[in-house]
Coordinates of C-alpha atoms and ligand atoms in Angstrom, one line a residue:
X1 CA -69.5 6.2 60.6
X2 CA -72.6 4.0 61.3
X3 CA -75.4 6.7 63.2
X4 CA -75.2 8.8 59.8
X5 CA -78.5 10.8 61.4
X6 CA -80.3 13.1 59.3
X7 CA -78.1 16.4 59.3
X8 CA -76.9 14.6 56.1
X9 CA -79.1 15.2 53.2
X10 CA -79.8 12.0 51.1
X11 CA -79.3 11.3 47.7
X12 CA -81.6 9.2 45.2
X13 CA -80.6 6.1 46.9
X14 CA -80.7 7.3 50.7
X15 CA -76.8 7.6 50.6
X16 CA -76.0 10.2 53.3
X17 CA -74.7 13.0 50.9
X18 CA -71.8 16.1 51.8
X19 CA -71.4 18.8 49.2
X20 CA -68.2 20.3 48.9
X21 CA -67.8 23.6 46.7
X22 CA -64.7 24.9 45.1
X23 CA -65.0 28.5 44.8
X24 CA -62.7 31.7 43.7
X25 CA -62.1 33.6 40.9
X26 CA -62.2 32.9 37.1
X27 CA -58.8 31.0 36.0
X28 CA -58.0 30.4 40.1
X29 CA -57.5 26.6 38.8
X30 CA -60.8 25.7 40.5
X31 CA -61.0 22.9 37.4
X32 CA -57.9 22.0 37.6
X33 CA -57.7 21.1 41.6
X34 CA -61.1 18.4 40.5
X35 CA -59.3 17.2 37.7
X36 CA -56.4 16.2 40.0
X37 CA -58.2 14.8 42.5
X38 CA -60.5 13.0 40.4
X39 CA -57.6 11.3 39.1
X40 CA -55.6 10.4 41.6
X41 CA -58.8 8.9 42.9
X42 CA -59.2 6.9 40.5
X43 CA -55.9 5.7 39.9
X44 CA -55.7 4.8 44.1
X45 CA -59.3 4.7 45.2
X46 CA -60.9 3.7 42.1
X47 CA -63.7 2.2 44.1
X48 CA -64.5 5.3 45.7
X49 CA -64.9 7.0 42.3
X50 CA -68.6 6.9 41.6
X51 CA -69.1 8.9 38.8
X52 CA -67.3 10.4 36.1
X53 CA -66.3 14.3 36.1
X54 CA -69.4 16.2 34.9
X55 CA -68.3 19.4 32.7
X56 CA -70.7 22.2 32.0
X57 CA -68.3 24.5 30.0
X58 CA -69.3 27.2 27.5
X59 CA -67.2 27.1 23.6
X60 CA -64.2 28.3 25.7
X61 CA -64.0 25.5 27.8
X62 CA -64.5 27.5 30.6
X63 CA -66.6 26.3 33.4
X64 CA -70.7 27.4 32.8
X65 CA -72.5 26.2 35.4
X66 CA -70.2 23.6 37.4
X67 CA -68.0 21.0 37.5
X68 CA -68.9 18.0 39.5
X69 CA -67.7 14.4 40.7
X70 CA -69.2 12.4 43.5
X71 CA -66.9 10.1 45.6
X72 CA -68.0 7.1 48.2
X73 CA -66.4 6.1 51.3
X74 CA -66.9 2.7 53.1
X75 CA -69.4 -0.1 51.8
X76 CA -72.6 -1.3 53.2
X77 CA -75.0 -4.0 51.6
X78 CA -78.7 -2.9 50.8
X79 CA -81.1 -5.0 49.4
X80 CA -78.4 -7.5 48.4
X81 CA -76.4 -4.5 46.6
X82 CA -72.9 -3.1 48.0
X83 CA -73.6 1.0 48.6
X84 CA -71.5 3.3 49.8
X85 CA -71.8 4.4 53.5
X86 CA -71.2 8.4 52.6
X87 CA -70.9 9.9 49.4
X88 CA -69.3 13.4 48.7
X89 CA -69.6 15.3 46.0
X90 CA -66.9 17.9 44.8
X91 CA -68.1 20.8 42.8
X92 CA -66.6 23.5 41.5
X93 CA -68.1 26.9 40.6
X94 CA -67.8 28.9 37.6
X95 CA -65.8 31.7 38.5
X96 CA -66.3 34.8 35.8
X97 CA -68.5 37.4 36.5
X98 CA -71.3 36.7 34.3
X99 CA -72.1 33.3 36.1
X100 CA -73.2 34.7 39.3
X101 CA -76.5 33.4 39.6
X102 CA -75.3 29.8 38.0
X103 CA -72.6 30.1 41.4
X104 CA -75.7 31.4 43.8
X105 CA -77.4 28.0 42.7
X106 CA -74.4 25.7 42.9
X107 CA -73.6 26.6 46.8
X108 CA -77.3 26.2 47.5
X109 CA -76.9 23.4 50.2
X110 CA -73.0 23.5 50.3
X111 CA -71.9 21.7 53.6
X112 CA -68.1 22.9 52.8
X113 CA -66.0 25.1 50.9
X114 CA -62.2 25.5 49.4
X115 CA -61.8 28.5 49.2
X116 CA -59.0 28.9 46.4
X117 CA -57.1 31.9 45.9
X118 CA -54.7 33.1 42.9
X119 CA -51.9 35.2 44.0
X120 CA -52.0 36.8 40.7
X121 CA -55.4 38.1 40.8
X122 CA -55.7 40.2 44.4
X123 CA -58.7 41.8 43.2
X124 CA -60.2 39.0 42.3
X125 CA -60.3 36.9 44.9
X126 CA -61.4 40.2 47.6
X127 CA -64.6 40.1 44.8
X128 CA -65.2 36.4 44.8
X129 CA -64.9 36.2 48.8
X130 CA -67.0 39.4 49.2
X131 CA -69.9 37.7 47.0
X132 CA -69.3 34.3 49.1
X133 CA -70.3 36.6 52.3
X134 CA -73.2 38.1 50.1
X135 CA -74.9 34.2 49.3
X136 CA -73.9 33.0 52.8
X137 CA -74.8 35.4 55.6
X138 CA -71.2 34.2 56.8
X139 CA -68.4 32.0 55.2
X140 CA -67.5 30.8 59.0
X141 CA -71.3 29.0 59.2
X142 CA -69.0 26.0 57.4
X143 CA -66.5 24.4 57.6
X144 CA -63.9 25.2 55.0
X145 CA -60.2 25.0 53.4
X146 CA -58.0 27.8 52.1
X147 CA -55.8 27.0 49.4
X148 CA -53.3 29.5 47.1
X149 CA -52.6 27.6 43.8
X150 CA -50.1 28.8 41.1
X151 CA -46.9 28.3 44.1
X152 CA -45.1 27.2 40.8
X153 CA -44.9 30.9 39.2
X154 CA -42.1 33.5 40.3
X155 CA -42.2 36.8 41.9
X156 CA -45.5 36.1 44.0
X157 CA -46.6 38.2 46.6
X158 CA -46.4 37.0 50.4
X159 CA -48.7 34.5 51.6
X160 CA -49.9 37.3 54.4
X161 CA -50.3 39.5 51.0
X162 CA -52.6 37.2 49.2
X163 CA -54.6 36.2 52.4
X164 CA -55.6 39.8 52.7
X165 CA -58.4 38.9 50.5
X166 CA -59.9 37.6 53.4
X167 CA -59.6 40.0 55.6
X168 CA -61.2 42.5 53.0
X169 CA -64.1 40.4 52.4
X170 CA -64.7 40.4 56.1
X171 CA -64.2 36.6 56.8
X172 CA -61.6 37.3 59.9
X173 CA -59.8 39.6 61.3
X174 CA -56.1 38.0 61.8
X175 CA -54.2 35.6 59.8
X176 CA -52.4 34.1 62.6
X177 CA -54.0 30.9 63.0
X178 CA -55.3 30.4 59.2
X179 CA -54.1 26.8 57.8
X180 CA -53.2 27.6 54.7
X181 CA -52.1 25.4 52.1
X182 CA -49.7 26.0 49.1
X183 CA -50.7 24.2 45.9
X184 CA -49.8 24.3 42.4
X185 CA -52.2 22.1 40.7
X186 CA -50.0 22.5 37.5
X187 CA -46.8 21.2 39.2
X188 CA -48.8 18.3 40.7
X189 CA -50.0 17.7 37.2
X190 CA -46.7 17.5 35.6
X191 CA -45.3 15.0 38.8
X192 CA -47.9 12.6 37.8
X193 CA -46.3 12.6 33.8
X194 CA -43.0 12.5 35.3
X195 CA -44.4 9.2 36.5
X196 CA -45.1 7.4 33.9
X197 CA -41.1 7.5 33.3
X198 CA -40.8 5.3 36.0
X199 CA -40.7 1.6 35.3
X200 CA -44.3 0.5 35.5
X201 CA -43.5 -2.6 37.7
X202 CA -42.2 -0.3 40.6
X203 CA -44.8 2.3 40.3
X204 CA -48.4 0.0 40.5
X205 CA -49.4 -2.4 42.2
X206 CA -50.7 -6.1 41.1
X207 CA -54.0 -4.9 40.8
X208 CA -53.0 -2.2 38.9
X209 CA -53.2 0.8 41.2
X210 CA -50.5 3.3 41.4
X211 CA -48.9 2.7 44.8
X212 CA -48.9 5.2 47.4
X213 CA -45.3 5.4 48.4
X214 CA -45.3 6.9 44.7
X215 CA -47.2 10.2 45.5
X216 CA -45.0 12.9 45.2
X217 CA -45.4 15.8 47.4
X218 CA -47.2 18.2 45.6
X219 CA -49.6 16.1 44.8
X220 CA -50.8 14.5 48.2
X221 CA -50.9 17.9 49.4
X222 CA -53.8 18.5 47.2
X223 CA -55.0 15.1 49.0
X224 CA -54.9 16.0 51.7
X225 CA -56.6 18.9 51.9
X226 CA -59.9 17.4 50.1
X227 CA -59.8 14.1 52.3
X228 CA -59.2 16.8 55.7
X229 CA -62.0 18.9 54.8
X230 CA -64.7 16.0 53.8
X231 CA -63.8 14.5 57.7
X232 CA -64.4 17.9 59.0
X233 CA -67.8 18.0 57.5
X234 CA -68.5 14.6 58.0
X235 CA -67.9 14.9 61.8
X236 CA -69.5 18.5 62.4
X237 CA -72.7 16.9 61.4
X238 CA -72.2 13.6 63.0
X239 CA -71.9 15.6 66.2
Ligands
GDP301 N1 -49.0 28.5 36.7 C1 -50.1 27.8 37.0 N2 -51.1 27.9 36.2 C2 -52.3 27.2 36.6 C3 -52.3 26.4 37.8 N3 -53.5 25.9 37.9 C4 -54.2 26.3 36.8 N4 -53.5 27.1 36.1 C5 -53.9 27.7 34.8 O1 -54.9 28.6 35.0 C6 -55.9 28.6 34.0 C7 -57.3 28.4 34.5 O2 -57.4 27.1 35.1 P1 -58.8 26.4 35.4 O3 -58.5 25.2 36.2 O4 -59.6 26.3 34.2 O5 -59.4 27.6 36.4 P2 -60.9 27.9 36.9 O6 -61.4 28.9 36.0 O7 -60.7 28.3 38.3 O8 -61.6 26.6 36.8 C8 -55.4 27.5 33.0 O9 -54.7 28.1 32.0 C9 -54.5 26.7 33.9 O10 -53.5 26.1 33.1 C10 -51.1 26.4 38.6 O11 -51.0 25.7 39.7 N5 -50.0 27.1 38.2
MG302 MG1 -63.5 26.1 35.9

């Protein structure tokens, strides 16, 4: 991870920078999916949590402008001060209609995307993909994830049902060899309280971080997917 060359843009303090974008449509769980993360990062990875989740909401508490936290990986020492190696941020866009412009600014300079679809809003997620196509030229120019939250509710349509969003937004052609993952950001959520009925001596370790072993599925899925798609973009431009 040394030869970081200058593909990567650089923040403030000549950090090599990735921007990862949540997008899809309003009430997808787009918030939801940071707030997870962010947590579980600090509560494993504190170190790697750089700064706070920043919330642009309207009186609704829905998401304005964006959402944004900025992660690290790795240490270096500069000028007698430990900085990390790589930083990525994670945003999320603001997903109603009204915002489009505020969303047209946010994946200005994206280097990756989750794309995150709700199985109960078809026509909403053929919308927000189709206007993805519209800012992008082409959503295949980066890498990206696809994610359908909301695997906790009943009576969904088929996976191949909801991905049809992406075919009618003109992103592929075939769903065969789409790596899709299943989330429920409100089941993962609610696994994390079920922890805290665990006694505490079992579930951190001495330093106080919640140990691994602990994760339960639903939740490192989520992981997963976030750590899989910032290597992705990491290594495309390292290449
Ligand atoms: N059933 C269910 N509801 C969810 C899930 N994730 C988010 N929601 C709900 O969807 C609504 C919108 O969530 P939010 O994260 O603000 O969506 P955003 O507009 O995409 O940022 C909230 O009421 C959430 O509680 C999920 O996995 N399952
Ligand atoms: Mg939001």
């Amino acid at each position: 991870m040394q030869d970081t060359s200058n593909k990567f843009k650089k923040d403030s303090e000549r950090v090599p920078t990735v921007k990862l974008v949540v997008v899809g449509p309003g009430e997808a769980g787009k918030t939801s999916l940071l707030k997870i993360y962010s947590l579980l990062m600090r509560i494993t990875k504190p170190e790697n949590v750089l700064s706070k989740t920043t919330k642009i909401a309207n009186p609704f508490e829905e998401t304005a402008m964006f959402d944004q936290t900025v992660f690290g990986l790795g240490t270096k020492v500069r000028d007698e001060r430990e900085i990390p190696v790589i930083k990525y941020a994670l945003y999320t866009v603001a997903g109603q209609r009204r915002y489009r412009d505020a969303r047209k600014i946010v994946l200005n300079g994206a280097d990756g995307l989750i794309l995150l679809l709700d199985p109960t809003n078809p026509s909403g997620n053929v919308e927000s993909l189709r206007e993805l196509q519209q800012f992008l030229g082409d959503v295949n120019n980066l890498p990206f994830a696809i994610a359908i939250n909301k695997c906790d509710l009943p009576d969904l349509p088929s996976q191949n049902e909801t991905l049809q969003a992406l075919v009618k937004a003109g992103i592929t052609d075939s769903l065969n060899d789409l790596n899709v993952h299943n989330i429920s950001t409100l089941n993962a959520r609610n696994a994390l309280l079920g922890l805290l009925n665990i006694d505490p001596s079992d579930l951190f370790t001495e330093d106080g971080l919640l140990k691994t072993e602990h994760f339960p599925e639903v939740v490192s899925d989520i992981i997963s997917m976030v750590n899989g798609l910032t290597k992705e973009v990491i290594e495309s431009k390292l290449r």
